[in-house]
XYZ file of C-alpha atoms in Angstrom:
681
model
C -0.112 0.339 -0.023
C 1.404 3.460 -0.694
C 0.459 6.752 1.309
C 1.273 9.490 -0.987
C -0.545 12.854 -0.693
C -2.752 13.547 -3.509
C -1.158 13.657 -6.952
C 0.790 16.808 -7.410
C 0.596 18.639 -10.774
C 3.891 20.820 -11.165
C 3.472 23.177 -14.194
C 6.846 24.774 -15.453
C 6.426 27.985 -17.381
C 9.232 29.585 -19.202
C 9.545 33.170 -19.706
C 12.428 33.423 -21.999
C 12.813 30.915 -24.953
C 16.578 30.839 -23.683
C 16.033 30.155 -20.134
C 17.126 26.089 -19.726
C 13.662 24.982 -19.175
C 14.468 21.478 -20.096
C 17.267 21.431 -17.398
C 15.082 22.916 -14.860
C 12.413 20.400 -16.079
C 14.774 17.618 -15.425
C 16.042 18.642 -12.199
C 12.030 18.724 -10.849
C 11.565 15.363 -12.190
C 14.290 13.981 -10.186
C 13.028 15.781 -7.470
C 9.744 14.619 -7.912
C 10.780 10.793 -8.413
C 12.271 10.544 -5.083
C 9.087 11.330 -3.547
C 6.371 9.272 -5.398
C 6.264 5.995 -7.251
C 4.575 6.907 -10.408
C 5.866 9.941 -11.826
C 4.507 11.442 -15.193
C 5.386 14.204 -17.712
C 3.204 16.208 -19.958
C 3.512 18.872 -22.630
C 0.140 20.706 -23.747
C 2.139 21.662 -26.790
C 5.101 20.054 -28.249
C 7.315 21.845 -30.936
C 7.282 18.612 -32.921
C 7.049 14.850 -32.293
C 8.993 12.936 -31.286
C 9.864 15.342 -28.792
C 13.581 14.923 -27.437
C 12.689 16.260 -23.896
C 9.724 13.864 -23.470
C 11.611 11.212 -24.668
C 14.664 11.521 -22.039
C 11.987 12.042 -19.410
C 10.151 8.930 -20.284
C 12.994 6.764 -20.826
C 14.971 8.122 -17.503
C 11.894 7.761 -15.072
C 10.456 4.732 -16.611
C 6.976 6.418 -17.490
C 5.298 3.128 -19.123
C 3.025 5.408 -21.374
C 2.953 5.220 -25.040
C 4.491 9.081 -25.992
C 1.678 10.332 -27.949
C -0.291 10.072 -24.461
C 2.110 12.674 -22.836
C 1.441 15.551 -24.970
C -1.761 17.590 -26.012
C -0.941 18.777 -29.525
C 2.105 19.763 -31.671
C 3.051 23.331 -32.587
C 1.648 23.038 -35.999
C -1.652 21.575 -34.914
C -1.823 24.556 -32.355
C -1.046 27.089 -34.639
C -3.816 25.885 -37.019
C -6.379 25.840 -34.336
C -5.643 29.491 -33.296
C -5.664 30.590 -36.895
C -8.973 29.039 -37.281
C -10.191 30.854 -34.349
C -10.718 27.738 -32.314
C -9.092 28.941 -29.025
C -11.274 27.595 -26.576
C -11.317 24.316 -28.479
C -7.701 24.223 -28.217
C -7.537 24.639 -24.535
C -10.531 22.092 -24.314
C -8.662 19.298 -26.399
C -5.237 19.924 -24.087
C -7.377 19.514 -21.163
C -8.910 16.514 -21.990
C -6.050 15.039 -23.249
C -4.244 15.883 -19.935
C -6.857 14.527 -17.441
C -6.813 10.905 -19.555
C -3.612 10.534 -18.327
C -2.951 12.420 -14.880
C -4.898 9.822 -12.832
C -2.328 6.943 -13.757
C 0.469 9.288 -11.802
C 1.135 10.425 -8.198
C 2.988 13.937 -9.502
C 3.140 15.241 -12.654
C 5.514 17.542 -14.427
C 3.939 19.828 -16.890
C 6.506 21.638 -19.595
C 4.747 24.573 -20.461
C 4.571 26.122 -24.470
C 8.154 27.871 -25.519
C 6.677 30.950 -27.284
C 7.485 33.882 -24.576
C 4.061 35.524 -25.309
C 2.109 32.390 -24.430
C 1.956 33.305 -20.514
C -1.696 33.653 -20.466
C -2.261 30.366 -22.381
C 0.179 28.740 -19.765
C -1.759 30.387 -16.802
C -5.028 29.193 -18.053
C -3.613 25.574 -18.716
C -2.136 25.483 -15.048
C -5.430 26.647 -13.733
C -7.506 23.989 -15.544
C -5.002 21.163 -14.850
C -5.104 22.181 -10.934
C -1.155 22.863 -11.047
C 0.838 24.858 -8.895
C 3.502 27.063 -11.186
C 7.244 27.371 -11.327
C 8.363 30.088 -13.571
C 11.967 29.983 -15.204
C 13.556 32.952 -16.066
C 16.942 34.430 -17.027
C 18.756 37.526 -16.311
C 21.614 39.318 -18.357
C 23.713 40.707 -15.373
C 23.463 40.080 -11.527
C 21.982 43.087 -11.043
C 18.728 41.938 -12.994
C 18.238 39.011 -11.208
C 15.889 40.537 -8.781
C 13.952 42.609 -11.082
C 13.406 38.946 -13.402
C 12.146 37.041 -10.558
C 9.822 39.567 -9.076
C 8.340 40.192 -12.731
C 7.817 36.394 -13.098
C 6.276 36.131 -9.992
C 3.902 38.920 -10.073
C 2.718 38.420 -13.723
C 1.679 34.961 -12.689
C 0.136 35.769 -9.620
C -1.672 38.336 -11.290
C -3.079 35.709 -13.761
C -4.417 34.059 -10.536
C -2.201 31.257 -10.748
C -0.315 29.599 -7.605
C 3.392 30.259 -7.561
C 5.353 27.650 -5.844
C 8.769 28.800 -6.559
C 10.825 30.873 -8.963
C 13.995 29.839 -10.669
C 16.481 32.375 -12.021
C 18.562 30.120 -14.559
C 21.790 30.527 -16.124
C 22.842 33.358 -14.055
C 26.318 34.931 -14.571
C 27.820 32.835 -11.897
C 26.535 32.736 -8.102
C 24.067 35.331 -7.363
C 22.078 35.380 -4.158
C 18.363 35.040 -5.069
C 15.883 38.052 -4.189
C 13.368 37.552 -1.310
C 9.910 36.834 -2.536
C 6.686 35.294 -0.883
C 7.708 32.114 -2.372
C 11.162 30.092 -2.376
C 13.706 31.427 -5.247
C 16.625 29.880 -6.430
C 19.452 30.998 -8.506
C 21.554 28.692 -10.978
C 24.642 29.721 -12.660
C 25.123 29.156 -16.017
C 26.961 25.760 -16.931
C 28.547 25.782 -20.365
C 28.493 22.417 -20.648
C 24.821 22.046 -20.941
C 23.767 23.799 -23.697
C 27.084 23.554 -25.347
C 26.593 21.415 -28.753
C 28.482 18.102 -29.162
C 30.793 17.883 -32.211
C 28.362 15.154 -33.640
C 25.662 17.533 -33.175
C 27.783 20.439 -35.496
C 28.684 17.593 -38.072
C 24.843 16.910 -38.384
C 23.799 20.646 -38.914
C 26.787 21.475 -41.429
C 25.953 17.898 -43.131
C 30.020 17.508 -42.565
C 31.945 14.406 -43.742
C 34.074 12.561 -41.125
C 37.651 12.033 -41.871
C 38.770 10.720 -38.507
C 36.999 10.558 -35.190
C 36.340 8.291 -32.436
C 32.506 7.854 -30.584
C 34.055 9.746 -27.873
C 35.267 12.771 -30.073
C 32.203 13.088 -31.325
C 30.736 13.372 -27.872
C 32.985 16.461 -27.143
C 31.472 19.566 -26.255
C 31.711 22.538 -28.335
C 32.244 25.646 -26.140
C 33.782 28.188 -28.585
C 34.603 28.728 -32.140
C 37.983 29.741 -33.674
C 38.832 30.588 -37.404
C 42.301 29.153 -38.543
C 43.406 31.476 -41.431
C 47.087 33.118 -39.711
C 50.250 31.506 -38.989
C 50.662 28.766 -36.426
C 51.842 31.248 -33.603
C 49.059 33.382 -34.365
C 46.750 30.417 -33.950
C 48.169 29.013 -30.684
C 47.245 32.423 -29.025
C 43.942 32.621 -30.271
C 42.862 29.130 -29.625
C 40.600 28.936 -26.577
C 39.685 26.005 -24.171
C 37.059 23.113 -25.898
C 36.980 25.371 -28.993
C 36.080 23.999 -32.636
C 38.704 25.351 -34.609
C 37.489 26.072 -38.364
C 40.158 26.188 -41.029
C 40.725 25.646 -44.660
C 41.483 22.213 -45.645
C 44.737 23.229 -47.257
C 46.233 24.133 -43.821
C 48.200 21.243 -42.961
C 50.573 23.093 -40.719
C 47.652 24.421 -38.462
C 45.944 20.852 -38.146
C 49.064 19.364 -36.820
C 49.451 22.315 -34.525
C 46.158 22.053 -33.084
C 46.685 18.227 -32.738
C 50.022 18.615 -30.942
C 48.365 21.727 -28.811
C 45.509 19.583 -27.591
C 47.738 16.223 -26.982
C 50.128 17.942 -25.196
C 47.471 19.707 -22.838
C 48.527 22.855 -23.878
C 44.943 23.745 -24.958
C 42.072 21.213 -24.866
C 40.074 21.599 -28.145
C 36.617 20.203 -29.030
C 37.805 19.351 -32.930
C 38.395 20.772 -36.036
C 36.695 21.649 -39.382
C 38.134 21.544 -42.516
C 36.424 24.069 -44.789
C 36.119 24.612 -48.874
C 36.038 20.773 -49.462
C 39.841 20.273 -49.473
C 40.976 16.758 -48.028
C 43.721 17.404 -45.851
C 47.354 16.282 -46.717
C 47.672 12.463 -46.137
C 51.078 12.659 -44.569
C 49.934 15.804 -42.186
C 46.862 13.417 -41.549
C 49.173 10.360 -40.604
C 51.153 12.754 -38.393
C 47.701 14.301 -36.916
C 46.841 10.877 -36.124
C 49.792 9.339 -34.747
C 49.733 11.841 -32.062
C 46.671 10.311 -31.003
C 44.773 13.446 -29.661
C 41.389 12.197 -29.687
C 40.035 14.796 -31.673
C 37.219 14.602 -34.515
C 38.179 15.915 -38.295
C 35.512 17.039 -40.210
C 35.305 18.230 -43.919
C 32.570 20.769 -45.268
C 32.420 21.949 -48.985
C 31.644 25.782 -47.657
C 34.062 28.558 -46.840
C 35.357 29.484 -43.291
C 33.551 32.379 -42.189
C 29.846 30.765 -43.709
C 30.682 27.645 -41.628
C 31.373 29.340 -38.349
C 27.795 31.212 -39.099
C 26.064 27.820 -39.364
C 27.830 26.131 -36.353
C 27.060 28.990 -34.125
C 23.346 28.218 -34.618
C 23.405 24.938 -33.203
C 22.010 24.041 -29.953
C 22.281 21.325 -27.835
C 18.790 19.728 -26.665
C 19.172 17.125 -23.820
C 18.591 13.838 -24.367
C 19.562 10.105 -23.477
C 21.872 9.708 -26.249
C 24.140 12.350 -23.721
C 23.895 11.546 -20.331
C 26.963 13.446 -18.969
C 25.006 16.669 -19.875
C 22.201 15.383 -18.246
C 24.010 14.601 -14.981
C 25.579 18.348 -15.376
C 22.390 19.764 -15.517
C 21.047 17.987 -12.483
C 24.463 18.738 -10.784
C 23.915 22.078 -11.359
C 20.225 21.968 -10.049
C 20.935 20.151 -7.105
C 23.900 22.081 -5.882
C 21.847 25.525 -6.224
C 18.234 24.502 -4.977
C 17.418 23.379 -1.676
C 15.433 20.283 -2.754
C 13.846 19.675 0.671
C 12.434 23.254 0.986
C 11.332 23.035 -2.551
C 9.693 19.365 -2.123
C 8.110 21.315 0.901
C 7.009 23.883 -0.899
C 5.212 21.809 -3.411
C 3.541 19.717 -0.639
C 5.041 16.327 -1.442
C 4.587 13.580 0.980
C 7.116 10.880 0.327
C 5.628 7.296 -0.305
C 6.045 4.502 2.302
C 6.876 2.330 -1.048
C 9.903 2.344 -1.998
C 10.480 1.787 -5.697
C 14.010 0.826 -7.685
C 14.095 4.573 -9.107
C 13.375 6.069 -5.866
C 15.956 3.832 -4.162
C 18.725 5.021 -6.832
C 18.255 8.563 -6.270
C 18.011 8.358 -2.552
C 21.701 6.946 -2.738
C 23.009 9.994 -4.490
C 20.961 12.123 -2.141
C 22.107 10.697 1.282
C 25.947 10.535 -0.032
C 25.465 14.127 -1.486
C 23.924 15.134 2.198
C 27.157 13.867 4.044
C 29.890 14.159 1.847
C 33.124 11.630 2.061
C 36.014 11.216 0.348
C 36.509 8.101 -1.995
C 39.506 6.476 -3.541
C 39.217 4.580 -7.134
C 42.240 3.039 -7.688
C 41.573 2.564 -11.324
C 42.063 6.241 -12.479
C 42.813 5.513 -16.025
C 39.763 3.021 -17.031
C 36.948 4.272 -19.365
C 33.880 3.752 -16.978
C 35.555 4.635 -13.821
C 36.381 8.476 -15.504
C 32.907 8.586 -16.693
C 31.482 7.850 -13.573
C 33.943 10.185 -11.659
C 32.528 12.778 -14.107
C 29.232 12.520 -13.093
C 29.755 12.144 -9.331
C 31.863 15.165 -9.372
C 29.267 17.377 -11.209
C 26.394 15.929 -8.953
C 28.738 16.965 -5.999
C 28.150 13.210 -4.413
C 31.701 12.589 -3.158
C 35.373 13.816 -2.814
C 37.498 11.454 -5.345
C 41.056 10.284 -5.278
C 41.749 8.713 -8.642
C 45.034 6.206 -8.562
C 47.085 6.570 -11.423
C 49.958 8.790 -13.459
C 48.591 12.553 -13.410
C 49.567 12.678 -17.228
C 47.992 9.376 -18.167
C 44.687 10.415 -16.019
C 44.685 13.761 -17.947
C 45.287 12.326 -21.188
C 42.691 10.164 -20.879
C 39.936 12.135 -19.686
C 40.740 14.803 -22.699
C 40.039 11.840 -25.215
C 36.905 10.997 -23.561
C 35.928 14.355 -23.156
C 35.322 14.275 -19.328
C 35.935 16.816 -16.665
C 37.630 15.263 -13.429
C 39.757 18.316 -12.640
C 37.709 18.248 -9.302
C 39.320 14.916 -8.254
C 42.687 14.659 -6.726
C 45.043 12.099 -8.665
C 47.855 10.067 -6.831
C 50.572 8.000 -8.450
C 51.345 5.209 -5.873
C 54.729 5.153 -7.453
C 55.638 8.682 -6.797
C 53.565 9.456 -4.053
C 55.081 10.962 -0.807
C 52.801 8.590 0.936
C 54.708 5.566 -0.238
C 57.056 5.525 2.582
C 54.377 5.928 5.406
C 52.073 2.887 3.625
C 55.426 0.592 3.473
C 56.033 1.006 7.156
C 52.197 0.419 8.149
C 52.204 -2.794 5.838
C 55.206 -4.200 6.922
C 53.420 -3.333 10.762
C 50.287 -4.986 9.563
C 51.854 -8.178 8.179
C 54.792 -8.638 10.329
C 53.581 -11.738 11.758
C 53.708 -13.147 7.962
C 57.469 -12.037 7.655
C 56.934 -8.839 5.524
C 59.968 -6.457 5.732
C 60.041 -3.049 4.783
C 61.356 -3.637 1.297
C 58.763 -6.100 0.390
C 55.869 -3.843 1.766
C 57.528 -1.048 -0.516
C 56.876 -2.810 -3.580
C 53.181 -4.132 -2.483
C 52.189 -0.674 -1.756
C 52.931 0.487 -5.186
C 50.091 -1.808 -6.301
C 46.776 0.631 -6.772
C 44.697 -1.789 -4.841
C 46.743 -2.243 -1.847
C 47.664 1.481 -1.971
C 43.835 2.519 -2.058
C 43.059 0.094 0.930
C 45.957 1.821 2.943
C 44.510 5.192 2.212
C 41.315 3.964 3.558
C 42.739 2.210 6.832
C 45.346 4.995 7.496
C 42.387 8.004 7.346
C 43.200 9.479 4.041
C 39.974 8.436 2.582
C 36.505 6.827 3.812
C 36.165 4.044 1.568
C 37.615 2.739 -1.891
C 35.735 0.991 -5.140
C 37.516 -1.029 -7.141
C 36.969 -4.027 -9.682
C 36.128 -2.669 -13.410
C 39.529 -3.958 -14.329
C 40.772 -5.951 -11.182
C 39.545 -9.498 -10.199
C 37.394 -9.820 -7.006
C 40.695 -11.360 -5.195
C 42.609 -8.508 -6.149
C 40.163 -6.058 -4.401
C 39.164 -7.719 -1.490
C 42.488 -9.475 -0.554
C 44.035 -6.132 0.631
C 40.962 -5.341 2.860
C 40.857 -8.559 4.531
C 44.885 -8.210 5.255
C 44.578 -4.674 6.227
C 41.061 -3.278 7.248
C 39.923 -6.780 8.620
C 36.205 -7.717 9.970
C 34.329 -5.730 12.790
C 34.227 -7.176 16.404
C 31.989 -10.161 16.613
C 31.512 -10.955 13.130
C 33.550 -13.939 11.936
C 33.134 -13.193 8.047
C 32.767 -10.307 5.810
C 30.100 -10.785 3.325
C 28.302 -9.274 0.698
C 24.788 -8.531 -1.061
C 22.951 -7.387 -3.709
C 20.208 -4.880 -4.074
C 17.887 -6.377 -6.076
C 15.768 -3.585 -7.939
C 12.389 -4.999 -9.197
C 9.879 -3.244 -10.910
C 7.720 -2.856 -7.535
C 10.042 -3.264 -4.580
C 13.819 -3.548 -3.339
C 15.385 -6.965 -1.932
C 18.326 -7.839 -0.546
C 20.443 -11.117 -1.678
C 22.805 -12.171 0.376
C 25.547 -13.931 0.320
C 26.124 -13.885 -3.312
C 29.523 -13.249 -4.021
C 31.961 -14.199 -1.182
C 31.615 -17.368 0.674
C 31.408 -20.476 -0.832
C 30.025 -22.725 1.563
C 29.524 -20.884 4.967
C 29.064 -22.854 8.371
C 26.090 -22.137 10.589
C 27.866 -19.425 12.459
C 29.061 -17.664 9.508
C 25.371 -18.044 7.810
C 23.826 -16.636 10.933
C 26.702 -13.686 10.719
C 25.835 -13.339 7.052
C 22.071 -12.735 8.300
C 22.718 -10.168 10.574
C 24.957 -8.164 8.518
C 22.579 -8.378 5.815
C 19.415 -7.292 8.016
C 21.846 -4.337 9.056
C 22.885 -3.183 5.482
C 19.268 -3.575 4.849
C 17.817 -1.107 7.445
C 20.716 1.182 6.751
C 19.586 1.750 2.725
C 15.888 2.064 4.006
C 14.741 -1.718 3.423
C 12.746 -2.927 6.561
C 14.420 -6.185 7.447
C 12.348 -9.471 7.447
C 14.929 -12.186 6.880
C 14.511 -15.389 5.225
C 17.436 -18.182 5.727
C 16.609 -20.088 2.639
C 16.541 -23.353 2.083
C 15.125 -26.564 -0.085
C 12.733 -27.282 2.524
C 9.826 -25.035 4.741
C 9.800 -25.456 8.410
C 10.336 -29.156 9.433
C 9.393 -30.759 6.003
C 12.938 -31.925 5.252
C 15.675 -33.001 6.816
C 19.510 -33.272 6.290
C 22.629 -31.841 6.644
C 22.046 -28.856 4.598
C 18.748 -27.873 6.098
C 20.161 -28.701 9.627
C 22.681 -26.060 8.780
C 20.141 -23.357 8.036
C 17.860 -24.450 11.168
C 20.755 -23.858 13.417
C 22.059 -20.270 11.725
C 18.470 -19.341 11.979
C 17.868 -20.470 16.075
C 21.270 -18.052 16.210
C 19.719 -15.125 14.493
C 17.113 -15.206 16.999
C 18.877 -15.558 20.057
C 21.423 -12.722 19.075
C 18.360 -10.627 17.566
C 15.264 -11.279 19.507
C 13.641 -8.311 17.851
C 14.613 -9.230 14.186
C 11.770 -11.019 12.082
C 13.369 -14.063 10.879
C 12.314 -17.460 9.517
C 14.063 -20.235 8.658
C 14.503 -23.026 6.875
C 11.934 -21.613 3.905
C 11.737 -22.293 0.499
C 12.123 -19.170 -1.928
C 8.407 -19.298 -3.258
C 7.158 -19.413 0.607
C 9.409 -16.661 1.284
C 8.125 -14.021 -1.393
C 4.669 -15.308 -2.408
C 1.745 -14.378 0.373
C -0.128 -17.240 -1.183
C 2.327 -20.216 -0.674
C 2.869 -18.618 2.668
C -0.428 -18.943 3.757
C -0.503 -22.672 3.091
C 3.341 -23.455 4.317
C 3.551 -21.216 7.062
C 0.587 -19.352 7.686
C 1.469 -17.721 11.100
C 4.799 -16.336 10.292
C 5.825 -12.776 10.456
C 8.140 -13.265 7.444
C 6.747 -15.713 5.152
C 5.392 -13.945 1.907
C 6.660 -10.690 2.894
C 10.278 -11.575 3.422
C 12.775 -8.679 2.394
C 16.425 -10.245 3.352
C 17.098 -13.606 1.626
C 19.882 -15.511 2.843
C 21.282 -18.199 0.925
C 22.691 -21.152 2.168
C 25.800 -20.929 -0.092
C 27.301 -19.060 -2.717
C 26.543 -21.524 -5.775
C 22.579 -21.123 -4.802
C 23.130 -17.192 -4.192
C 25.019 -16.388 -7.332
C 22.671 -18.477 -9.407
C 19.428 -17.242 -8.313
C 20.336 -13.629 -8.151
C 21.689 -13.679 -11.675
C 18.518 -15.683 -13.046
C 16.172 -13.131 -11.329
C 18.202 -10.540 -12.668
C 17.956 -11.787 -16.341
C 14.489 -13.157 -16.087
C 12.847 -10.419 -14.245
C 14.522 -7.454 -15.495
C 15.741 -6.963 -12.188
C 18.835 -4.169 -11.507
C 21.221 -5.797 -9.282
C 23.386 -3.472 -7.369
C 26.812 -4.712 -5.673
C 28.036 -6.601 -4.707
C 28.016 -4.450 -1.323
C 30.712 -5.529 1.125
C 29.948 -5.432 4.734
C 31.262 -6.868 8.019
C 34.819 -4.975 7.237
C 35.574 -2.097 9.749
C 35.896 0.414 6.672
C 33.840 0.543 3.699
C 35.686 -1.315 0.631
C 33.151 -2.354 -2.263
C 34.181 -4.640 -5.424
C 32.825 -3.872 -8.913
C 31.725 -6.343 -11.419
C 34.142 -6.020 -14.638
C 31.162 -5.872 -16.313
C 30.179 -2.840 -14.436
C 28.236 -0.006 -16.169
C 28.860 3.637 -15.294
C 25.650 3.554 -13.526
C 26.545 0.767 -11.679
C 29.926 2.224 -10.405
C 27.921 5.551 -9.349
C 25.420 3.522 -7.342
C 28.176 1.677 -5.625
C 30.295 4.594 -4.959
C 27.169 6.355 -3.302
C 26.605 3.109 -1.633
C 30.367 3.007 -0.155
C 30.213 6.811 0.588
C 26.691 6.141 2.801
C 28.631 3.178 4.604
C 31.600 5.348 5.162
C 28.928 7.615 7.366
C 27.606 5.031 8.971
C 31.359 3.740 10.177
C 31.646 7.463 11.296
């Protein structure tokens, strides 16, 4: 059962076509998605169909409706109705389409029309929808912020709508918001959000790609530079993340630009060669040998007409570029008091935790108690992409391990920004001596000398683990390229398990469509004893509670209650009694079969009086073979998202990634590790 308040409808009004409404809509959707299980979006008028913004919101937030149900009319249809004098009929049609879909959601973000002369139309629809309104405005200078915010507020109040908050977007740097009768927030301009990618410019120009990787085409274009002078003059005029536009016969400028980028002198976005001249083959080979990670495009037009066409390209947020989505969310969340805004929108959090709510709660909790995490695989593509997201959204402070030049070069190749992270090379770090002394002390009983320790701590996994143990970091996440053993062994040697826990173990958070379950242990212990199984159950229950899942523990076996016998069943029965003796307050049932643990109908037959059967949330498997196969079967057959493995039972948090981990998996695991670090104090 869910206990949400009445469905909230938030109507976003843009009073300036360049205000960045899409980024604010994304931020509002993110906020609402944390509070309600069923989030909806609606556009009264879409510029065209399909609409990139609707597609982004629908896919990101799992809105299971046909796209055509999420808008009223297209801009062309609206124009035709208005030209025919059918204004009231247009309003009626849009309202009818909205009311047909709104009852299926607990909250709806409505994205108003784009035209700046549509304020009355948007106000009318907001009232017809029963919505509160959030206007989005811009201000050319900091001194204009106060006036822009007040005008937006009073213009809407004069139209008898309820204004919930005012957002002044894309300000020139941090600007204090003015005082209004409602919350007001200012969001500084973030160049990467609205900057087109090289691929978008290429598409607009109809350019031919001469050489490029996917990462090179995804780079942001922040500026445009026409190259016509000699090399020294060009180098003095290059700007960061600029697209160089130069005639195709200027081989000298092609090579010079590639060298400037590859050396780190000036990171560029890419190069466009004009007037249809192919680059000199020898110069192009030299350019490619520099491996700058830049795209080279060719167009038939002249340089100045090319730059004029390029500057008209605008980026639209979409699923194809998650980096920009995360940048937009980072800007919103860093400058908007989301708790206060949720209160202004009168949101009541649902007691039901959906997978989407669980994942976004991780980010919110980690950001609220920001911790220092170390990522040993500092030159791995997915790690750097995840670091970019984590830093943009202010989730954690990061240390990346690796040679600084190598990390910087890889980040440039990928077009990501990790400048906010510390970069430490274990081979040259001044901490190496301190860590060698400490490791030799920790392993003295194994005969480890300082000289041996000096070599061991140069390994990134050992170095990162020692950073955690000695207080230079609060937690570590590794395993994107390293084996589980390489990640976990140093933790067992150095950090060790908490008192009264005989064994470290792991859980997966299984994000099913309508709930979050906890599975343990599916990654570490092959055949735990009854005592170890009890420890795994207690650790798993504590982990579940820490992350908002009410623990009801099922100790799984191939029989339920006293229906079976044998060594395996007896082990589970003994473990269950140990859990009950150590935690009498914890709901636990065992031995119990999986179907009786999760299905109320089966539970009613097999264990009708059990407080756990049919409603278990924590599933403890008798051995690794059973657990690992079950989590993968559920993951594949039920379409569940498996977050983990999350290590538990260690004195300080170290978590292992699957070597097939996605960027999203890494972001989630880092957030989990940061939350664990907070609970460790």
